[in-house]
GROMACS .gro file of C-alpha atoms in nm:
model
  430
    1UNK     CA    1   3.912  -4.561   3.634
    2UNK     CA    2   3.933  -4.588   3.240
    3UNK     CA    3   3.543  -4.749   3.253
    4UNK     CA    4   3.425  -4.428   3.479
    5UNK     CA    5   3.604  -4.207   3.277
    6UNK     CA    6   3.431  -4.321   2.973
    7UNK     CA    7   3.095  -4.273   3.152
    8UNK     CA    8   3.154  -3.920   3.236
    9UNK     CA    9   3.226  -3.836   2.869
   10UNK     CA   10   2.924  -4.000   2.761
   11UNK     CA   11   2.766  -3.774   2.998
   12UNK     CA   12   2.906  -3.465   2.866
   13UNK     CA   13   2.818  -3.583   2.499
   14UNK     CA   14   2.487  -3.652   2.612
   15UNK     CA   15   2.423  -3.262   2.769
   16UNK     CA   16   2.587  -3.121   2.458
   17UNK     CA   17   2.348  -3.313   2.230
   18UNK     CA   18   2.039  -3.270   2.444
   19UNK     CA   19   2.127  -2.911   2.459
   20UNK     CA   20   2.139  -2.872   2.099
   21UNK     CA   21   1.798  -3.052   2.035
   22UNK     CA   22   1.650  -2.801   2.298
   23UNK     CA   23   1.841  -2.482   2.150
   24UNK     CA   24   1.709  -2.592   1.798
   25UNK     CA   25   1.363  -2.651   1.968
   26UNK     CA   26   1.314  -2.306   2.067
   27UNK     CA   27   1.494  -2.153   1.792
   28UNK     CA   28   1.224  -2.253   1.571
   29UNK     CA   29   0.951  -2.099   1.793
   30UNK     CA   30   1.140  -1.814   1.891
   31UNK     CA   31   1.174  -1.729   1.503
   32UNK     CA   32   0.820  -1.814   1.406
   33UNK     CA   33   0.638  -1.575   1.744
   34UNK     CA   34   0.907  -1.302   1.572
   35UNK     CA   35   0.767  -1.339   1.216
   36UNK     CA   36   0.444  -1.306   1.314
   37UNK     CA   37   0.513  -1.015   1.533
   38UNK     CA   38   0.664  -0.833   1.213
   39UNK     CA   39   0.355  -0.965   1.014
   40UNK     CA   40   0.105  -0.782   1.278
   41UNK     CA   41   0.302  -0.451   1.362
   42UNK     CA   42   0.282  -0.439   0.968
   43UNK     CA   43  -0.098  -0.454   0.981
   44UNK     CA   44  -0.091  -0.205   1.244
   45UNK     CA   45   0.162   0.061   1.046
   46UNK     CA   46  -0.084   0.032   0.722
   47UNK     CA   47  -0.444  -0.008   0.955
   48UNK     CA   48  -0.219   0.350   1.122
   49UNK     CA   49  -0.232   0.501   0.800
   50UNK     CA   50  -0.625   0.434   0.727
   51UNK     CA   51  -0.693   0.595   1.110
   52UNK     CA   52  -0.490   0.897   1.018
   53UNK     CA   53  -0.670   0.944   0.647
   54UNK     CA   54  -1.035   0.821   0.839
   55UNK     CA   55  -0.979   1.139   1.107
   56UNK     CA   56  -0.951   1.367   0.908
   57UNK     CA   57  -1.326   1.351   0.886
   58UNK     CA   58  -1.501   1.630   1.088
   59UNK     CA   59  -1.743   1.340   1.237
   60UNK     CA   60  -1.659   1.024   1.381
   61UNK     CA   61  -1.791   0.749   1.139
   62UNK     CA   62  -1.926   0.381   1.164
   63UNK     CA   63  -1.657   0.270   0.936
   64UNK     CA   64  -1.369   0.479   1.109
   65UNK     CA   65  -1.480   0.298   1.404
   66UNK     CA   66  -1.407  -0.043   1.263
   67UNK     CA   67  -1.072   0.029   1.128
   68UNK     CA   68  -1.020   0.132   1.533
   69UNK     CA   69  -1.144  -0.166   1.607
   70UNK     CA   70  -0.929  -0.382   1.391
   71UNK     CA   71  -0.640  -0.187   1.526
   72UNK     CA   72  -0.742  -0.228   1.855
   73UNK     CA   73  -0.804  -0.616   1.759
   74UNK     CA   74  -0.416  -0.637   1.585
   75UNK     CA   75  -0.271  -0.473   1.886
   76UNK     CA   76  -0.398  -0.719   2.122
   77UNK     CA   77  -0.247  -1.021   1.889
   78UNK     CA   78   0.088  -0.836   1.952
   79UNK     CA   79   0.058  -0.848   2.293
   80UNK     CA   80  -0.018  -1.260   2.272
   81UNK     CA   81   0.230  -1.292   2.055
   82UNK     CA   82   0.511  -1.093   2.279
   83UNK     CA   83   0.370  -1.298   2.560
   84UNK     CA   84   0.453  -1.593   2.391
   85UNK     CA   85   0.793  -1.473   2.320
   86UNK     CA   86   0.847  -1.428   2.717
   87UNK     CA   87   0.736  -1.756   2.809
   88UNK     CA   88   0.957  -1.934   2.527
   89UNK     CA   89   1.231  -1.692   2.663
   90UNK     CA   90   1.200  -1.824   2.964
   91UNK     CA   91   1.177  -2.141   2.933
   92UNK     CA   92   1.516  -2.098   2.749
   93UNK     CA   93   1.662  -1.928   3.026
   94UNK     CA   94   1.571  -2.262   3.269
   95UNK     CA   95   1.713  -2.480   3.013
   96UNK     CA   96   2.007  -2.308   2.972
   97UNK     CA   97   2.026  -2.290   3.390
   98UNK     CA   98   2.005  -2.658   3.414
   99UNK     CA   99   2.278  -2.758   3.140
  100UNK     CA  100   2.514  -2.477   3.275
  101UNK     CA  101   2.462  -2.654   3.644
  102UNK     CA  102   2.525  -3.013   3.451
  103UNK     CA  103   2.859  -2.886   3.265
  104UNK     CA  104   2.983  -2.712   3.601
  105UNK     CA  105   2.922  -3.106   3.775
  106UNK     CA  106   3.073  -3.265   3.480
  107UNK     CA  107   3.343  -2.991   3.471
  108UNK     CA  108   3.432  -3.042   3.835
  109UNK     CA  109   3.426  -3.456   3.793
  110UNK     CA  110   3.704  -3.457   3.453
  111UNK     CA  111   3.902  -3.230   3.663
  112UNK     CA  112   3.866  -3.426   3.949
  113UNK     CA  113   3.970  -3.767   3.760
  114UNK     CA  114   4.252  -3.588   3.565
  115UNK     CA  115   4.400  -3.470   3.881
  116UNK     CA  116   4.392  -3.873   3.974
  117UNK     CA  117   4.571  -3.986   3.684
  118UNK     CA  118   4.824  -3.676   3.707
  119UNK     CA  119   4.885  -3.794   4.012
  120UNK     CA  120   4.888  -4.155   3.920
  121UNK     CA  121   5.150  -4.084   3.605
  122UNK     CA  122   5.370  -3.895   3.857
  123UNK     CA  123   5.394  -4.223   4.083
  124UNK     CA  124   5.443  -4.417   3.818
  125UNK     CA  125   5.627  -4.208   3.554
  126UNK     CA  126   5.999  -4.474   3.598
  127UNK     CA  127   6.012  -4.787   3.421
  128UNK     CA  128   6.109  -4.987   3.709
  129UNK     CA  129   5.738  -4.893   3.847
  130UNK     CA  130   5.596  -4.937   3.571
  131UNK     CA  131   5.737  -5.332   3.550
  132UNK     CA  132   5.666  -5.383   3.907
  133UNK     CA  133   5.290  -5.238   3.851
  134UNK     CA  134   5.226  -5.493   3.543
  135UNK     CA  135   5.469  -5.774   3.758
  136UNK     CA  136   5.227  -5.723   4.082
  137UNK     CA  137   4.927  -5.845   3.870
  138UNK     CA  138   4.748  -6.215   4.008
  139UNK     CA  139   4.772  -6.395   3.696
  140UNK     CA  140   4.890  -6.361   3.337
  141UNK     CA  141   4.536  -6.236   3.217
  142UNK     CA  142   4.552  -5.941   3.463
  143UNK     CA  143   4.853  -5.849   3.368
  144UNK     CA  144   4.806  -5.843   3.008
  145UNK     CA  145   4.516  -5.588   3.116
  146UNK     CA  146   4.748  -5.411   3.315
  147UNK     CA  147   4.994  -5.359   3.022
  148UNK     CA  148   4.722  -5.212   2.778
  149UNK     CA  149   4.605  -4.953   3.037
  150UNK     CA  150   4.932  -4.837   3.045
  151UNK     CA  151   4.946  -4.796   2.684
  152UNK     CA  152   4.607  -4.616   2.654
  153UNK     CA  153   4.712  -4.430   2.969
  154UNK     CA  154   4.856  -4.094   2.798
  155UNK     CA  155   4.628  -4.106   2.514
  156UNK     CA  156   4.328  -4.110   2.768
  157UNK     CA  157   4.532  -3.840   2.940
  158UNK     CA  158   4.536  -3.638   2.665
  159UNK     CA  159   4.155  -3.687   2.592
  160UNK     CA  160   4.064  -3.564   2.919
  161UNK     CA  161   4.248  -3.265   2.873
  162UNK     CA  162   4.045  -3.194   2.565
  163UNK     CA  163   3.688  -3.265   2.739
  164UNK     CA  164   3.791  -3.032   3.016
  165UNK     CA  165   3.912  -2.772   2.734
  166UNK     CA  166   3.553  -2.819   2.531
  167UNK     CA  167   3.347  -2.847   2.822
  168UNK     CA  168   3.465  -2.512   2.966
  169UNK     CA  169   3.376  -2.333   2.645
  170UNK     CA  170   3.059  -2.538   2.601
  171UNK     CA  171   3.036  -2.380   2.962
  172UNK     CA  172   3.119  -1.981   2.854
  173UNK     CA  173   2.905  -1.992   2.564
  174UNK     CA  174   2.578  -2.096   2.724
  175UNK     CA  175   2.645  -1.841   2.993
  176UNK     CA  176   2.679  -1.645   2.741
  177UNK     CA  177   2.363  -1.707   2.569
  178UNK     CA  178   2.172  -1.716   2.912
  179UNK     CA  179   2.275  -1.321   2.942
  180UNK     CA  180   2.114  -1.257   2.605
  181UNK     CA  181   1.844  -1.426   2.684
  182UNK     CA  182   1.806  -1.270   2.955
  183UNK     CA  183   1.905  -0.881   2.825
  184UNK     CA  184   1.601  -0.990   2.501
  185UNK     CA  185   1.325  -1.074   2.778
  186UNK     CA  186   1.384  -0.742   2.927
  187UNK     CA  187   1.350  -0.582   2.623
  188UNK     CA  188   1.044  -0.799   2.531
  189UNK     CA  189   0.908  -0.671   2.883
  190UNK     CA  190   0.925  -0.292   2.756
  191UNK     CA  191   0.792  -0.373   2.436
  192UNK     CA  192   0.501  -0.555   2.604
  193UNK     CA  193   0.420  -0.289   2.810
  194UNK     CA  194   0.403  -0.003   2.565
  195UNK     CA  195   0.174  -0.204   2.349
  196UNK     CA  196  -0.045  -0.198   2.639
  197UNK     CA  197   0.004   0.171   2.736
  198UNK     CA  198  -0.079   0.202   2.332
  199UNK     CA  199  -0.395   0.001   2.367
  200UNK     CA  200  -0.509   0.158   2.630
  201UNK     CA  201  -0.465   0.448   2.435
  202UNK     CA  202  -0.672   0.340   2.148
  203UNK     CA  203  -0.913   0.177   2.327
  204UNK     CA  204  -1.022   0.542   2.516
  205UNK     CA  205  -1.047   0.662   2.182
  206UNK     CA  206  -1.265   0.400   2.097
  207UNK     CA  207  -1.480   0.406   2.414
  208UNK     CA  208  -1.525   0.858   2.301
  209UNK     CA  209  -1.618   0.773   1.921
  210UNK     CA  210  -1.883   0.476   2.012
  211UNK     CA  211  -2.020   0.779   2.231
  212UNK     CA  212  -2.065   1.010   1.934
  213UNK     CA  213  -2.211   0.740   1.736
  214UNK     CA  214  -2.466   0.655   1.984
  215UNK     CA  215  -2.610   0.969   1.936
  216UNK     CA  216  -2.647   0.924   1.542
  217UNK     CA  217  -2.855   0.624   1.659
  218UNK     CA  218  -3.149   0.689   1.398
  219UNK     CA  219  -2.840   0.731   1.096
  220UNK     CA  220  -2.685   0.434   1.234
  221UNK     CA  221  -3.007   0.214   1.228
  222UNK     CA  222  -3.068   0.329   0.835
  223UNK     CA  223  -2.705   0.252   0.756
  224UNK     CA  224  -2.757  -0.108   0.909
  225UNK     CA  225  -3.101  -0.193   0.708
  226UNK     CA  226  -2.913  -0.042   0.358
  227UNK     CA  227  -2.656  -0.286   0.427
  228UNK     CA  228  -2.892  -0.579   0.522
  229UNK     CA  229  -3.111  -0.488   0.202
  230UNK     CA  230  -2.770  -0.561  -0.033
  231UNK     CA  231  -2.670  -0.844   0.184
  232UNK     CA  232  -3.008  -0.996   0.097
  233UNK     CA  233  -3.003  -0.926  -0.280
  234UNK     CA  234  -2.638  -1.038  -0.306
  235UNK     CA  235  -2.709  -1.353  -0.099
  236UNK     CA  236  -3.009  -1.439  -0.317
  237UNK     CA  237  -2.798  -1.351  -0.614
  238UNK     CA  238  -2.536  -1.600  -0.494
  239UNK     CA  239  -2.761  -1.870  -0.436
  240UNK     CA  240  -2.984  -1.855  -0.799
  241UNK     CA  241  -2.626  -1.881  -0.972
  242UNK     CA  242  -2.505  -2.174  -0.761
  243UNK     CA  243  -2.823  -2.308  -0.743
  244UNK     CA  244  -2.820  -2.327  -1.194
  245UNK     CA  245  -2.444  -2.440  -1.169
  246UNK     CA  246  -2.527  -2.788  -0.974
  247UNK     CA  247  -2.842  -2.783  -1.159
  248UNK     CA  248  -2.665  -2.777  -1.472
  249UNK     CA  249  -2.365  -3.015  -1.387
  250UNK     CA  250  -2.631  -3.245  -1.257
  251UNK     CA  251  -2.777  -3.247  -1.600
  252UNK     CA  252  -2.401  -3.317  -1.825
  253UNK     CA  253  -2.365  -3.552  -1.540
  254UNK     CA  254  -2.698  -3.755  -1.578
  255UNK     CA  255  -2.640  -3.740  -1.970
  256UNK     CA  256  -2.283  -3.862  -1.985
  257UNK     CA  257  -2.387  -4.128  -1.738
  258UNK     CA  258  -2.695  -4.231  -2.011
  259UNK     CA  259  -2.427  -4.220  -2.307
  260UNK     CA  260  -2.227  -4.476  -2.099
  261UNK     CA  261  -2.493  -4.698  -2.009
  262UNK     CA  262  -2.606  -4.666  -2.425
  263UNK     CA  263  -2.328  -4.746  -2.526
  264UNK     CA  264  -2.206  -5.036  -2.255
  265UNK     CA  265  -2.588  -5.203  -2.369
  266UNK     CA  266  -2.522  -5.115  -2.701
  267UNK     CA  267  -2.170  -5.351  -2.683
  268UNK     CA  268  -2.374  -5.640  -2.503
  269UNK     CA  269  -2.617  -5.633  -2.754
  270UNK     CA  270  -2.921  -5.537  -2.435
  271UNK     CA  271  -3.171  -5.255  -2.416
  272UNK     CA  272  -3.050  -4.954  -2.229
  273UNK     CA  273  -3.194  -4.875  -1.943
  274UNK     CA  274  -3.492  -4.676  -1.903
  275UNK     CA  275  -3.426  -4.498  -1.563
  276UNK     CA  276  -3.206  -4.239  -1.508
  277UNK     CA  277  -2.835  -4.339  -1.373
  278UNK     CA  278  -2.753  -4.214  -1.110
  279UNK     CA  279  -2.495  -3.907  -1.011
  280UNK     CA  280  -2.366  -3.687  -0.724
  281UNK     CA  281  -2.628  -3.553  -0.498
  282UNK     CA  282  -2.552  -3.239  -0.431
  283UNK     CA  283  -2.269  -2.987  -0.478
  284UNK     CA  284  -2.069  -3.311  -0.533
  285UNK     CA  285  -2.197  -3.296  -0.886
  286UNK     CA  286  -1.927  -3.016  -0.920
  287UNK     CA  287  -1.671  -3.229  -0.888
  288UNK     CA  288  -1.803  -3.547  -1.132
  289UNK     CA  289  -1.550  -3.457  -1.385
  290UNK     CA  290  -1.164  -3.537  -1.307
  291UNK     CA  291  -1.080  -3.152  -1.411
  292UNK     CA  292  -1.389  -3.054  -1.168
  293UNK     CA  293  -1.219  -3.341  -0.869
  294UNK     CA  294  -0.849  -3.188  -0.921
  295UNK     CA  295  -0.960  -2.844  -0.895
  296UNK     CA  296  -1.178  -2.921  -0.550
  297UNK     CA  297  -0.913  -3.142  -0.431
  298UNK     CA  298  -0.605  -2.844  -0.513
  299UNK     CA  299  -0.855  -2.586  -0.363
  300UNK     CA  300  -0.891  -2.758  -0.069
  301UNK     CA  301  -0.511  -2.830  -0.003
  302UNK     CA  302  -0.498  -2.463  -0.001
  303UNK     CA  303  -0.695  -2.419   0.282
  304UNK     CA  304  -0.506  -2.136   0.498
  305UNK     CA  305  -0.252  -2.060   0.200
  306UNK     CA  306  -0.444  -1.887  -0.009
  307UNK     CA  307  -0.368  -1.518  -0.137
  308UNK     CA  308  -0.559  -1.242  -0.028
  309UNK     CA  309  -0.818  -1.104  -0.266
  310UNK     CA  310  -0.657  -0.742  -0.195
  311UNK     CA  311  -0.263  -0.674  -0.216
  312UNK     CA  312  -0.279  -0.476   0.107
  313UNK     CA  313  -0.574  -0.439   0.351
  314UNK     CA  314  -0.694  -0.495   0.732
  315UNK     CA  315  -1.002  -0.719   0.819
  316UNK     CA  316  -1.264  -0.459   0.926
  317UNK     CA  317  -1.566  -0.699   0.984
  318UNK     CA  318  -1.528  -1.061   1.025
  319UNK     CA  319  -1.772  -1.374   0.946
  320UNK     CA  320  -2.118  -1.453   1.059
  321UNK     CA  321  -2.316  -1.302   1.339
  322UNK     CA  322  -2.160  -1.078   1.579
  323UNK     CA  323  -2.287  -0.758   1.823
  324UNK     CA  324  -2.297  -0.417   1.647
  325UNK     CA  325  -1.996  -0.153   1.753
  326UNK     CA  326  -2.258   0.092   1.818
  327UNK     CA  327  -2.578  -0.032   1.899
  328UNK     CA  328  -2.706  -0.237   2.159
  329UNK     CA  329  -2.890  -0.527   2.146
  330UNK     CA  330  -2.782  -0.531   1.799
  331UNK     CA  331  -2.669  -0.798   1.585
  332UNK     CA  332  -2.529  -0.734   1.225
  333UNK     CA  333  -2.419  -1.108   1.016
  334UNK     CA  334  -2.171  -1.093   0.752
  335UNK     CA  335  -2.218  -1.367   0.468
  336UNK     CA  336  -1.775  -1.312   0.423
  337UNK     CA  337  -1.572  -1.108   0.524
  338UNK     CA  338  -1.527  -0.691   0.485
  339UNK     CA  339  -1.130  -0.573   0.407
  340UNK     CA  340  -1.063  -0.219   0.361
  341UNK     CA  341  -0.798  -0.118   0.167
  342UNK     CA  342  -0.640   0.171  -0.070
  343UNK     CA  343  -0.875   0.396  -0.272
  344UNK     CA  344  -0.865   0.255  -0.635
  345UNK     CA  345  -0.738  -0.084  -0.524
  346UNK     CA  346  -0.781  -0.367  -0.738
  347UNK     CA  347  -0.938  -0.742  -0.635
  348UNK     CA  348  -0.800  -1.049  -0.719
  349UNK     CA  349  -0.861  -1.410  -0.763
  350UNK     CA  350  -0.741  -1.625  -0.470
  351UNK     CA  351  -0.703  -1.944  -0.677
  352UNK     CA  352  -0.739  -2.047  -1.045
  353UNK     CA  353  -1.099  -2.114  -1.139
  354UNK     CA  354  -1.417  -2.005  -1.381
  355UNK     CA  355  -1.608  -1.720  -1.371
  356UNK     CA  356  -1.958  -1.796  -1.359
  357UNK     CA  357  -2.138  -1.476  -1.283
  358UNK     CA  358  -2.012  -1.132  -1.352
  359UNK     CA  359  -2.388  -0.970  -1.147
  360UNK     CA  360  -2.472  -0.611  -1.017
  361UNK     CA  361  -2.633  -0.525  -0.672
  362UNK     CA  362  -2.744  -0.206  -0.597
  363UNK     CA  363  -2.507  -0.028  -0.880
  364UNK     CA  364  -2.164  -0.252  -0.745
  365UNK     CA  365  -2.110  -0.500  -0.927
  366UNK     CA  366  -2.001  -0.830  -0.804
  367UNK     CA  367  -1.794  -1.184  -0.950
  368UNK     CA  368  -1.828  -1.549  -0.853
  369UNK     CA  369  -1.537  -1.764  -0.991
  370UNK     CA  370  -1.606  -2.157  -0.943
  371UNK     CA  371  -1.320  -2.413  -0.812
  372UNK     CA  372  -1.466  -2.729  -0.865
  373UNK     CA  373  -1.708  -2.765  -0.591
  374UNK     CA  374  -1.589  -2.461  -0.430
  375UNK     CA  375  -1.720  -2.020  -0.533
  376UNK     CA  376  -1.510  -1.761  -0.369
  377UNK     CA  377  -1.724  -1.454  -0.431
  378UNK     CA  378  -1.580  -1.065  -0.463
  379UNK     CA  379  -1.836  -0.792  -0.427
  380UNK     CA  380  -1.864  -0.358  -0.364
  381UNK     CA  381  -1.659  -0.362  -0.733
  382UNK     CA  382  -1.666  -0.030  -0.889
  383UNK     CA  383  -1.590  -0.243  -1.241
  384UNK     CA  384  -1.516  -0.586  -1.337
  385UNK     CA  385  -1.257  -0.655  -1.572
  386UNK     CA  386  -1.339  -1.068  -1.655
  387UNK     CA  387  -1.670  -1.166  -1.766
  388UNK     CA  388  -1.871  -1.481  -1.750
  389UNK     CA  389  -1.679  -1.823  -1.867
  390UNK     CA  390  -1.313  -1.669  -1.843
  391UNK     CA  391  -1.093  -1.863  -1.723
  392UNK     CA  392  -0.875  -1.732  -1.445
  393UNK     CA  393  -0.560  -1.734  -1.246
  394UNK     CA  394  -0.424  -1.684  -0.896
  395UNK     CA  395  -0.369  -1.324  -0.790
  396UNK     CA  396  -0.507  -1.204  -1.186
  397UNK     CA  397  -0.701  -0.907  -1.098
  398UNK     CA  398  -1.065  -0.936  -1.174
  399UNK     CA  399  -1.188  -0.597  -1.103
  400UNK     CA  400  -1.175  -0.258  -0.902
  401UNK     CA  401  -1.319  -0.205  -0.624
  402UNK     CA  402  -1.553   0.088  -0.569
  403UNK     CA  403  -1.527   0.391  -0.272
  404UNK     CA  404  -1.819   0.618  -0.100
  405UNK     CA  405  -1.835   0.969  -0.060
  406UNK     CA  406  -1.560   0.969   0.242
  407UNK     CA  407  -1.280   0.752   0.050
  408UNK     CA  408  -1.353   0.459   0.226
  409UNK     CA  409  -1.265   0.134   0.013
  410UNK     CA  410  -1.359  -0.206   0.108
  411UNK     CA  411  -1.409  -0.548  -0.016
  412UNK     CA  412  -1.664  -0.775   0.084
  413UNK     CA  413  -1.498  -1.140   0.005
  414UNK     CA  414  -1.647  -1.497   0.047
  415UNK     CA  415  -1.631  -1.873   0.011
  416UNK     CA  416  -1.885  -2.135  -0.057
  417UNK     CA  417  -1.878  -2.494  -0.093
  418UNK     CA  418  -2.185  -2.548  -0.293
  419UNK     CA  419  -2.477  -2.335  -0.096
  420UNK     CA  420  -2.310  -2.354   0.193
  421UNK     CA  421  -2.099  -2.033   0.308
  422UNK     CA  422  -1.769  -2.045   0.496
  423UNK     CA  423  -1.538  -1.779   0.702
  424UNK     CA  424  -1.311  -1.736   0.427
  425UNK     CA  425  -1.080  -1.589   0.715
  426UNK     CA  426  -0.988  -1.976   0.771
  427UNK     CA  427  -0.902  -2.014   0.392
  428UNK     CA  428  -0.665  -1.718   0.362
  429UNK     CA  429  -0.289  -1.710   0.459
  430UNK     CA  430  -0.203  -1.523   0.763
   0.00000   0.00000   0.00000
């Protein structure tokens, strides 16, 4: 009995602990889907904000469209993100479903066996049946035995009473947390569902302004090649100041590699070589020096952590080649990525670094900071405020960054390692 016993309260231990590790499980997710939830209906508030100053206008407008668009790109994270929520939900609720049906079988089985050693006790409960139970054993060794059950008898009693107490509020409180569960999903399935009667909402809206762009086709078309002609300039730009950097590092590289090999000859008492040593090929040349290698190395550590270059703003356009909003059969590429944010808003650095170029395109001017092998460049500034070979820190604001006619503000912001650009989306916290 005592050997069965002990098997059912392993059993119960077991459910309590596995419960736990499951409850902790989906704690952990169930907090993380919620931050990011907050994080996105944030975006939405502020990108609500932009929408309400951007209708004002008396026409719709390209950019007005792609704060709509952003919007209508945030909401639909919500909704994946609620979804998520539900289906953690319930998969809680099933857990919780299953250990309440394992503690209501364990319950049942301790109240079972308690009721067998009441019962037992109550048979036994004189002294004269207790002798004749430990006198009516086969040998000595079973009677021995028989003599320490009795003793452990009432403390095992005892125990059992306290399982049955611990597994019947084990028992209330997941039933318990099963109707929260429960009462949250149905409030996650409201929420959910108003974010889609919103989106639907918004995306209407967006289907009537693409319609009175469409027939601004010719403005729209003129927009596109202005902003290809700066793209151009600023890319070229980009690429003539990287292009010196390696070129230069290549050369300190090449020459403190000859000073080495002078003076290693010089020590054997040979004739230096005549050929050039040899370095980095590459961008790799930015990173020859151990400052230069640290820097990379801490930059790329970062990747996904860094600050944004604005203190507040919404993604409008995203990185590389994509469809227009407007136009069909149109195609518009993005060397970074374009963030709109408040009129007279300031850009920062995202990491510690160099500035190499302080440049101006088309009356805006523009900054490229260097970190190590890696540029993060911030253009559309109205005025800079470091200049070239200042050193610079994380979040230090570098300049401020200019506005059209209509009060629009945006940022264009990007990342290169070497000549080679990157989605600095990737590279910036969410």
């Amino acid at each position: 009995m005592l050997l069965q016993h002990r098997k059912n309260i392993y059993g119960v231990l077991l459910c309590f602990i596995l419960s736990g590790l499951c409850s902790s499980v989906f704690a952990q997710s169930r907090t993380e889907l919620e931050k990011k939830k907050k994080q996105l209906n944030q975006d939405i508030e502020y990108t609500n904000k932009i929408l309400r100053q951007t209708q004002q206008e008396k026409a719709a407008s390209l950019k007005g469209l792609r704060v709509l668009n952003s919007q209508i790109n945030t909401r639909e994270k919500v909704i994946g993100t609620i979804n998520k929520q539900i289906t953690v939900i319930t998969g809680e609720i099933g857990e919780k479903n299953r250990n309440i049906s394992s503690l209501q079988q364990q319950l049942a089985q301790l109240k079972k066996e308690y009721a067998n050693m009441v019962l037992f006790a109550y048979r036994n409960q004189s002294a004269y049946n207790k002798l004749m139970f430990i006198f009516a054993a086969e040998d000595f060794n079973q009677a021995y035995k028989r003599m320490k059950y009795l003793q452990q008898f009432g403390t095992y009693r005892r125990k059992q009473a306290e399982y049955i107490e611990r597994t019947k509020k084990a028992l209330n409180l997941k039933v318990m947390e099963l109707n929260s569960d429960k009462k949250e999903k149905g409030t996650l399935l409201t929420e959910e569902q108003k974010e889609k009667q919103t989106l639907t909402k918004e995306k209407v809206k967006q289907t009537q302004v693409v319609g009175q762009l469409q027939s601004r086709e010719k403005n729209l078309r003129q927009e596109i090649a202005k902003k290809q002609r700066e793209a151009q300039k600023l890319n070229k730009a980009i690429q003539d100041i990287i292009r010196r950097e390696i070129e230069e590092a290549r050369k300190k590289a090449e020459e403190e590699a000859r000073r080495k090999a002078d003076a290693e000859a010089k020590a054997k008492g040979t004739t230096a070589p005549t050929t050039t040593p040899k370095t980095a090929s590459g961008s790799a040349v930015l990173s020859s020096t151990p400052e230069a290698a640290k820097l990379t190395a801490d930059f790329v550590s970062n990747r996904g952590r860094l600050p944004w270059p604005v203190e507040k703003g919404v993604i409008v356009e995203r990185f590389g080649v994509h469809p227009h909003p407007v136009l069909a059969k149109v195609e518009v590429n993005n060397d970074g990525i374009d963030i709109k944010t408040n009129p007279g808003a300031a850009a920062r650095a995202v990491f510690g670094g160099e500035v190499i170029a302080v440049t101006s395109v088309f009356g805006e001017y523009a900054v490229i900071i260097k970190h190590g092998e890696y540029f993060t460049v911030y253009s559309n500034l109205r005025s800079a405020s470091v200049s070239r070979g200042q050193k610079v820190t994380t979040k230090q604001s570098i300049g401020t960054i200019s506005s059209d006619a209509e009060g629009n503000t945006e940022l264009n912001f990007q990342v290169w390692k070497g000549q080679v650009k990157m989605d600095p989306e990737y590279w910036l916290a969410n």
